[in-house]
CSV table of C-alpha atoms and ligand atoms in Angstrom, one decimal:
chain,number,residue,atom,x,y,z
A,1,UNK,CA,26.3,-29.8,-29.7
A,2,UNK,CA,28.8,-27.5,-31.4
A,3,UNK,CA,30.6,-25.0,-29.0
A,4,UNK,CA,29.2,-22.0,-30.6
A,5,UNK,CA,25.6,-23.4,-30.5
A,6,UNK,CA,25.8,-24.1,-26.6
A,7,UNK,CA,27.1,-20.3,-26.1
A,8,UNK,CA,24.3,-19.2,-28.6
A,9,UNK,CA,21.5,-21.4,-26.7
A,10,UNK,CA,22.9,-19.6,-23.5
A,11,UNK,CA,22.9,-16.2,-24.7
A,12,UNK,CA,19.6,-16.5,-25.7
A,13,UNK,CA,18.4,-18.1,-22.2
A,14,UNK,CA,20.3,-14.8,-20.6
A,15,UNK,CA,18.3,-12.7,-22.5
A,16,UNK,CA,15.1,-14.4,-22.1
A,17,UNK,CA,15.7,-14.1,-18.6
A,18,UNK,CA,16.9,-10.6,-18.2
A,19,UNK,CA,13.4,-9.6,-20.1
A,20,UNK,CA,11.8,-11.5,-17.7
A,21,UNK,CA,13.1,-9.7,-15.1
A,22,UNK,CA,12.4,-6.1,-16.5
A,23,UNK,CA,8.9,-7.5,-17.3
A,24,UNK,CA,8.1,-8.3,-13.9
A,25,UNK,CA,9.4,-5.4,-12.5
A,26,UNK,CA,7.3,-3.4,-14.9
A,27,UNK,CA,4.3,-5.7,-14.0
A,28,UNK,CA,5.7,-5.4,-9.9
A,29,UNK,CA,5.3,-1.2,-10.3
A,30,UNK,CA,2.4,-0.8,-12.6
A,31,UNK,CA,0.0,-3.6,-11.4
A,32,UNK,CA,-3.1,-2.8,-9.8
A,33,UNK,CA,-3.0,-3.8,-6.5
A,34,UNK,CA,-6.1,-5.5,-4.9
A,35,UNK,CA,-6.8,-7.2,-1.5
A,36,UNK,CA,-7.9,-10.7,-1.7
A,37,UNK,CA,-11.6,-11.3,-1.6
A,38,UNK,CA,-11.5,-12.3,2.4
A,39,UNK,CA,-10.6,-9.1,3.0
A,40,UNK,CA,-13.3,-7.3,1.9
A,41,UNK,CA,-15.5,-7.9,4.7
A,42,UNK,CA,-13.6,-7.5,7.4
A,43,UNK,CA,-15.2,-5.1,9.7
A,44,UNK,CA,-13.9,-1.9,10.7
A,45,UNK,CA,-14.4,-2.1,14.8
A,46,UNK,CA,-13.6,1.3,15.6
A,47,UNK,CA,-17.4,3.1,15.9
A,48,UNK,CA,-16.8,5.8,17.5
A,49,UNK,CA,-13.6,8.2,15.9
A,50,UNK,CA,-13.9,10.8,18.4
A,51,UNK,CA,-11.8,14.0,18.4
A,52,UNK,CA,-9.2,12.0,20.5
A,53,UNK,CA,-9.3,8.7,18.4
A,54,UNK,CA,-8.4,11.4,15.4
A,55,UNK,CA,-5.9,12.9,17.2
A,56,UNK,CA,-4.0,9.7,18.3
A,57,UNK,CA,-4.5,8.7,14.5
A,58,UNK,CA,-2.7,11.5,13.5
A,59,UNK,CA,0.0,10.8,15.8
A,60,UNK,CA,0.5,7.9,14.1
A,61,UNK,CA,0.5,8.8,10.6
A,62,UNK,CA,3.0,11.9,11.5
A,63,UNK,CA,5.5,9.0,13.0
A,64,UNK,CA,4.9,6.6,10.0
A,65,UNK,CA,3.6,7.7,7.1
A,66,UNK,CA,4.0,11.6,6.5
A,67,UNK,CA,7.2,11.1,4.4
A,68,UNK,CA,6.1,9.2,1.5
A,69,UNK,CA,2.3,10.0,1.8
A,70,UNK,CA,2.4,13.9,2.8
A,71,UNK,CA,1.1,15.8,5.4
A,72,UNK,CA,-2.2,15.7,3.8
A,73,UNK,CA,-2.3,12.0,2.5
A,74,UNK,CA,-2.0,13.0,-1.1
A,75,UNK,CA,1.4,10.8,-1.9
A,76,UNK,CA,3.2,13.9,-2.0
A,77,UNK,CA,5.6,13.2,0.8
A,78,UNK,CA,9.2,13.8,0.8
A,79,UNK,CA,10.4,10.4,-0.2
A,80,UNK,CA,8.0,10.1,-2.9
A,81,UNK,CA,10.0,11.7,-5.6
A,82,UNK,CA,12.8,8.3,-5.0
A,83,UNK,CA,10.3,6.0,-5.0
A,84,UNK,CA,9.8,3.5,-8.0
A,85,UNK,CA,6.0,3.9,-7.5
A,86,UNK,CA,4.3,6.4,-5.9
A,87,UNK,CA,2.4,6.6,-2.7
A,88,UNK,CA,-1.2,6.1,-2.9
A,89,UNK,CA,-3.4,9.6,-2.5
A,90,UNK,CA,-5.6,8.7,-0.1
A,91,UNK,CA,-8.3,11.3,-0.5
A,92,UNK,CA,-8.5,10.4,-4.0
A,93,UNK,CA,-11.5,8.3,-5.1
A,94,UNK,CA,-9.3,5.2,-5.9
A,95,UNK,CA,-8.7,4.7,-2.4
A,96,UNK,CA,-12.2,6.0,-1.0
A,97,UNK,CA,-13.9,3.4,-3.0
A,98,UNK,CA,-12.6,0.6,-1.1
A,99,UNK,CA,-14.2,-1.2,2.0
A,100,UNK,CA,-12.7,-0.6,5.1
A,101,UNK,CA,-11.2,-4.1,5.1
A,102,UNK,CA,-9.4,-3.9,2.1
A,103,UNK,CA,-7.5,-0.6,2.9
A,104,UNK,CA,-6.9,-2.4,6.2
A,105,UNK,CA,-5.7,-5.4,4.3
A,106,UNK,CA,-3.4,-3.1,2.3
A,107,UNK,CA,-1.9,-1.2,5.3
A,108,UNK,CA,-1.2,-4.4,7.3
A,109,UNK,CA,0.7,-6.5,4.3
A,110,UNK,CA,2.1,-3.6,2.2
A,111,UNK,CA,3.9,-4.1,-1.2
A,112,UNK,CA,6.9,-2.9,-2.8
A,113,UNK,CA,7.8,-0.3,-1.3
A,114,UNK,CA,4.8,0.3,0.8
A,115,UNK,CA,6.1,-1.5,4.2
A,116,UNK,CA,3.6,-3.7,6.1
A,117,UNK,CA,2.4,-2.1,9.2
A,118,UNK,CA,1.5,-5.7,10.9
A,119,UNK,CA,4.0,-4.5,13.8
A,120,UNK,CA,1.1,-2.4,14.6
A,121,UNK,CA,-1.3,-3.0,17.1
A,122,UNK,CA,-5.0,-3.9,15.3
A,123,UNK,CA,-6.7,-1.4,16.8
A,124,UNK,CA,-4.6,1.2,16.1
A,125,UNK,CA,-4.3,-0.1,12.3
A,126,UNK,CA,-8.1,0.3,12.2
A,127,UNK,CA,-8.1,4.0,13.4
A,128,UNK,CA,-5.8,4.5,10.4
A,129,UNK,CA,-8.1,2.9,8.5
A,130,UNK,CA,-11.0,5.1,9.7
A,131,UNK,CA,-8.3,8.4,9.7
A,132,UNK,CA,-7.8,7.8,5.8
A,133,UNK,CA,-12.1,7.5,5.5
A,134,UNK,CA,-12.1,11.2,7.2
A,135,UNK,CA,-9.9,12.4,4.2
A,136,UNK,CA,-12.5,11.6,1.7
A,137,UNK,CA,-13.5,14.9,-0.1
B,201,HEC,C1,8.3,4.2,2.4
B,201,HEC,C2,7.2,4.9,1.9
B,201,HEC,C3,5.8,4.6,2.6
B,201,HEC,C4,5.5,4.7,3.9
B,201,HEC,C5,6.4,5.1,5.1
B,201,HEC,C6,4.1,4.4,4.0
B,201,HEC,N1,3.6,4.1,2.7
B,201,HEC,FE1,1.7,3.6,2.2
B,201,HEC,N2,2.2,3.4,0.3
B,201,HEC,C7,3.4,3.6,-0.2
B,201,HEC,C8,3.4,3.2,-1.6
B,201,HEC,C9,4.6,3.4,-2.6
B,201,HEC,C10,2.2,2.8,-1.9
B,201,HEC,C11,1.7,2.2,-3.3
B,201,HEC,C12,2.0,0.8,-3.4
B,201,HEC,C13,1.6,0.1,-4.6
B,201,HEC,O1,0.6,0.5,-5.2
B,201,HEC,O2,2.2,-0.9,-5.0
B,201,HEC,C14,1.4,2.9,-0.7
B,201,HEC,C15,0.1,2.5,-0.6
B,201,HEC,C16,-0.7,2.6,0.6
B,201,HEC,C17,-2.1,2.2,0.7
B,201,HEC,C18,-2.9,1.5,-0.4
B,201,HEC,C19,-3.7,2.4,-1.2
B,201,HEC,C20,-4.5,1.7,-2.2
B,201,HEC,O3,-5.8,1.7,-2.1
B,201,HEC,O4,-4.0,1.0,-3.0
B,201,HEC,C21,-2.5,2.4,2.0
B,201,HEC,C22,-3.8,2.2,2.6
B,201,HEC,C23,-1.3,3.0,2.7
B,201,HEC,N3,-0.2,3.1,1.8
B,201,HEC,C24,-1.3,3.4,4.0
B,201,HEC,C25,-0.2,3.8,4.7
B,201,HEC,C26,-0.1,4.1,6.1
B,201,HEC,C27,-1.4,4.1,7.0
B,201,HEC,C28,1.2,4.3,6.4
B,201,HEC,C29,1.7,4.7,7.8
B,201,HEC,C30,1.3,3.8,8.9
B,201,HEC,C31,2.0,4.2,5.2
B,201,HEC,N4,1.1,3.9,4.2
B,201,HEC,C32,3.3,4.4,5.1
B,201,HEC,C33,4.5,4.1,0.5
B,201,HEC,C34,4.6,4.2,1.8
Protein backbone atom coordinates (compact mmCIF):
# COMPACT_ATOMS: atom_id res chain seq x y z
CA UNK A 1 0.00 0.00 0.00
CA UNK A 2 1.31 3.32 -1.19
CA UNK A 3 1.86 6.00 1.61
CA UNK A 4 -0.64 8.28 0.24
CA UNK A 5 -3.33 5.62 -0.10
CA UNK A 6 -2.98 4.53 3.73
CA UNK A 7 -3.38 8.40 4.70
CA UNK A 8 -6.27 8.63 2.18
CA UNK A 9 -7.97 5.20 3.50
CA UNK A 10 -7.53 7.01 7.04
CA UNK A 11 -8.93 10.14 6.17
CA UNK A 12 -11.78 8.74 4.91
CA UNK A 13 -12.34 6.32 8.14
CA UNK A 14 -12.04 9.84 10.21
CA UNK A 15 -14.58 11.16 8.37
CA UNK A 16 -16.84 8.23 8.38
CA UNK A 17 -16.48 8.34 11.91
CA UNK A 18 -16.90 11.94 12.77
CA UNK A 19 -20.48 11.65 10.71
CA UNK A 20 -21.18 8.97 12.78
CA UNK A 21 -20.80 10.71 15.62
CA UNK A 22 -22.86 13.85 14.61
CA UNK A 23 -25.46 11.31 13.37
CA UNK A 24 -25.96 9.75 16.54
CA UNK A 25 -26.07 12.77 18.37
CA UNK A 26 -28.72 14.06 16.03
CA UNK A 27 -30.53 10.56 16.40
CA UNK A 28 -29.50 10.90 20.61
CA UNK A 29 -31.58 14.52 20.66
CA UNK A 30 -34.29 14.01 18.19
CA UNK A 31 -35.32 10.37 18.89
CA UNK A 32 -38.53 9.62 20.31
CA UNK A 33 -38.09 8.28 23.50
CA UNK A 34 -40.28 5.34 24.60
CA UNK A 35 -40.30 3.03 27.77
CA UNK A 36 -39.83 -0.55 27.06
CA UNK A 37 -42.98 -2.68 26.81
CA UNK A 38 -42.63 -4.04 30.60
CA UNK A 39 -43.13 -0.91 31.68
CA UNK A 40 -46.31 -0.25 30.53
CA UNK A 41 -48.12 -1.99 33.10
CA UNK A 42 -46.66 -1.26 35.91
CA UNK A 43 -49.21 -0.05 38.38
CA UNK A 44 -49.39 3.21 39.85
CA UNK A 45 -49.81 2.30 43.82
CA UNK A 46 -50.50 5.53 45.09
CA UNK A 47 -54.70 5.58 45.20
CA UNK A 48 -55.40 8.02 47.17
CA UNK A 49 -53.40 11.77 46.12
CA UNK A 50 -54.88 13.65 48.87
CA UNK A 51 -54.25 17.36 49.44
CA UNK A 52 -51.11 16.34 51.51
CA UNK A 53 -49.85 13.63 48.99
CA UNK A 54 -50.00 16.82 46.37
CA UNK A 55 -48.43 18.99 48.53
CA UNK A 56 -45.36 16.76 49.44
CA UNK A 57 -45.36 16.14 45.58
CA UNK A 58 -44.86 19.55 44.98
CA UNK A 59 -42.15 19.69 47.41
CA UNK A 60 -40.43 17.46 45.45
CA UNK A 61 -40.70 18.76 42.06
CA UNK A 62 -39.72 22.47 43.60
CA UNK A 63 -36.35 20.73 44.89
CA UNK A 64 -35.80 18.64 41.67
CA UNK A 65 -37.36 19.53 38.78
CA UNK A 66 -38.56 23.36 38.61
CA UNK A 67 -35.37 24.44 36.78
CA UNK A 68 -35.54 22.63 33.58
CA UNK A 69 -39.29 21.81 33.73
CA UNK A 70 -40.86 25.19 35.13
CA UNK A 71 -42.96 26.02 37.81
CA UNK A 72 -45.85 24.77 35.95
CA UNK A 73 -44.40 21.63 34.20
CA UNK A 74 -44.44 23.15 30.78
CA UNK A 75 -40.34 22.65 29.99
CA UNK A 76 -40.06 26.20 30.43
CA UNK A 77 -37.62 26.15 33.29
CA UNK A 78 -34.60 28.24 33.69
CA UNK A 79 -32.07 25.78 32.39
CA UNK A 80 -34.09 24.86 29.52
CA UNK A 81 -32.81 27.54 27.17
CA UNK A 82 -28.87 25.44 27.59
CA UNK A 83 -30.17 22.38 27.15
CA UNK A 84 -29.47 20.34 23.83
CA UNK A 85 -33.09 19.07 24.05
CA UNK A 86 -35.76 20.39 25.78
CA UNK A 87 -37.70 19.42 28.89
CA UNK A 88 -40.76 17.46 28.30
CA UNK A 89 -44.17 19.67 28.87
CA UNK A 90 -45.90 17.66 31.00
CA UNK A 91 -49.46 18.97 30.65
CA UNK A 92 -49.09 18.50 27.08
CA UNK A 93 -50.97 15.55 25.47
CA UNK A 94 -47.68 13.77 24.55
CA UNK A 95 -46.96 13.10 28.02
CA UNK A 96 -50.76 12.67 29.29
CA UNK A 97 -51.14 9.83 26.80
CA UNK A 98 -48.85 7.64 28.51
CA UNK A 99 -49.66 4.94 31.29
CA UNK A 100 -48.60 5.65 34.58
CA UNK A 101 -45.84 3.13 34.26
CA UNK A 102 -44.18 4.38 31.49
CA UNK A 103 -43.81 8.06 32.74
CA UNK A 104 -42.64 6.25 35.91
CA UNK A 105 -40.24 4.32 33.78
CA UNK A 106 -39.05 7.56 32.27
CA UNK A 107 -38.56 9.50 35.58
CA UNK A 108 -36.67 6.61 37.25
CA UNK A 109 -33.94 5.95 34.21
CA UNK A 110 -33.83 9.40 32.58
CA UNK A 111 -31.96 10.17 29.24
CA UNK A 112 -29.61 12.65 28.11
CA UNK A 113 -29.92 15.20 29.90
CA UNK A 114 -32.96 14.26 31.81
CA UNK A 115 -31.11 12.63 35.10
CA UNK A 116 -32.57 9.39 36.54
CA UNK A 117 -34.42 9.89 39.65
CA UNK A 118 -33.83 6.09 40.90
CA UNK A 119 -32.11 7.82 44.09
CA UNK A 120 -35.60 8.44 44.90
CA UNK A 121 -37.61 6.49 47.04
CA UNK A 122 -40.58 4.39 44.94
CA UNK A 123 -43.24 5.82 46.52
CA UNK A 124 -42.33 9.10 46.31
CA UNK A 125 -41.42 8.51 42.45
CA UNK A 126 -45.03 7.35 42.04
CA UNK A 127 -46.55 10.53 43.61
CA UNK A 128 -44.60 12.38 40.88
CA UNK A 129 -46.00 10.29 38.62
CA UNK A 130 -49.60 10.86 39.85
CA UNK A 131 -48.48 14.94 40.44
CA UNK A 132 -47.71 15.13 36.51
CA UNK A 133 -51.42 13.15 35.86
CA UNK A 134 -53.01 16.25 38.00
CA UNK A 135 -51.45 18.67 35.30
CA UNK A 136 -53.45 17.23 32.53
CA UNK A 137 -55.69 19.99 31.02
C1 LIG B 1 -31.45 19.00 34.15
C2 LIG B 1 -32.78 19.17 33.62
C3 LIG B 1 -33.90 18.28 34.11
C4 LIG B 1 -34.29 18.03 35.41
C5 LIG B 1 -33.67 18.59 36.69
C6 LIG B 1 -35.45 17.18 35.33
N1 LIG B 1 -35.74 16.89 34.03
FE1 LIG B 1 -37.25 15.69 33.34
N2 LIG B 1 -36.61 15.96 31.44
C7 LIG B 1 -35.55 16.76 31.06
C8 LIG B 1 -35.36 16.64 29.62
C9 LIG B 1 -34.31 17.35 28.80
C10 LIG B 1 -36.33 15.74 29.16
C11 LIG B 1 -36.52 15.24 27.72
C12 LIG B 1 -35.58 14.05 27.52
C13 LIG B 1 -35.64 13.44 26.15
O1 LIG B 1 -36.70 13.51 25.50
O2 LIG B 1 -34.64 12.88 25.74
C14 LIG B 1 -37.11 15.33 30.32
C15 LIG B 1 -38.15 14.43 30.28
C16 LIG B 1 -38.89 14.04 31.39
C17 LIG B 1 -39.98 13.08 31.36
C18 LIG B 1 -40.41 12.27 30.15
C19 LIG B 1 -41.56 12.88 29.41
C20 LIG B 1 -41.96 12.03 28.25
O3 LIG B 1 -43.09 11.57 28.25
O4 LIG B 1 -41.13 11.77 27.36
C21 LIG B 1 -40.50 13.01 32.62
C22 LIG B 1 -41.67 12.16 33.08
C23 LIG B 1 -39.72 13.90 33.45
N3 LIG B 1 -38.74 14.51 32.67
C24 LIG B 1 -39.91 14.08 34.79
C25 LIG B 1 -39.03 14.77 35.62
C26 LIG B 1 -39.19 14.86 37.06
C27 LIG B 1 -40.33 14.25 37.84
C28 LIG B 1 -38.12 15.59 37.51
C29 LIG B 1 -37.78 15.93 38.95
C30 LIG B 1 -37.81 14.86 39.94
C31 LIG B 1 -37.31 15.97 36.36
N4 LIG B 1 -37.90 15.47 35.24
C32 LIG B 1 -36.16 16.72 36.43
C33 LIG B 1 -34.76 17.53 31.87
C34 LIG B 1 -34.82 17.54 33.26
Amino acid sequence: MSLHRGVLRMATAAVALAAGLAFGAVAWAQGEWKAPPEAHSLKNPITKFDAKAKADAKNIVETNCVPCHGVTGKGDGPAAAVLPTKPADWTSEKVQKQTDGEIFWKLSNGRGAMPPWKSLPEKERWELVSYIRSLKK
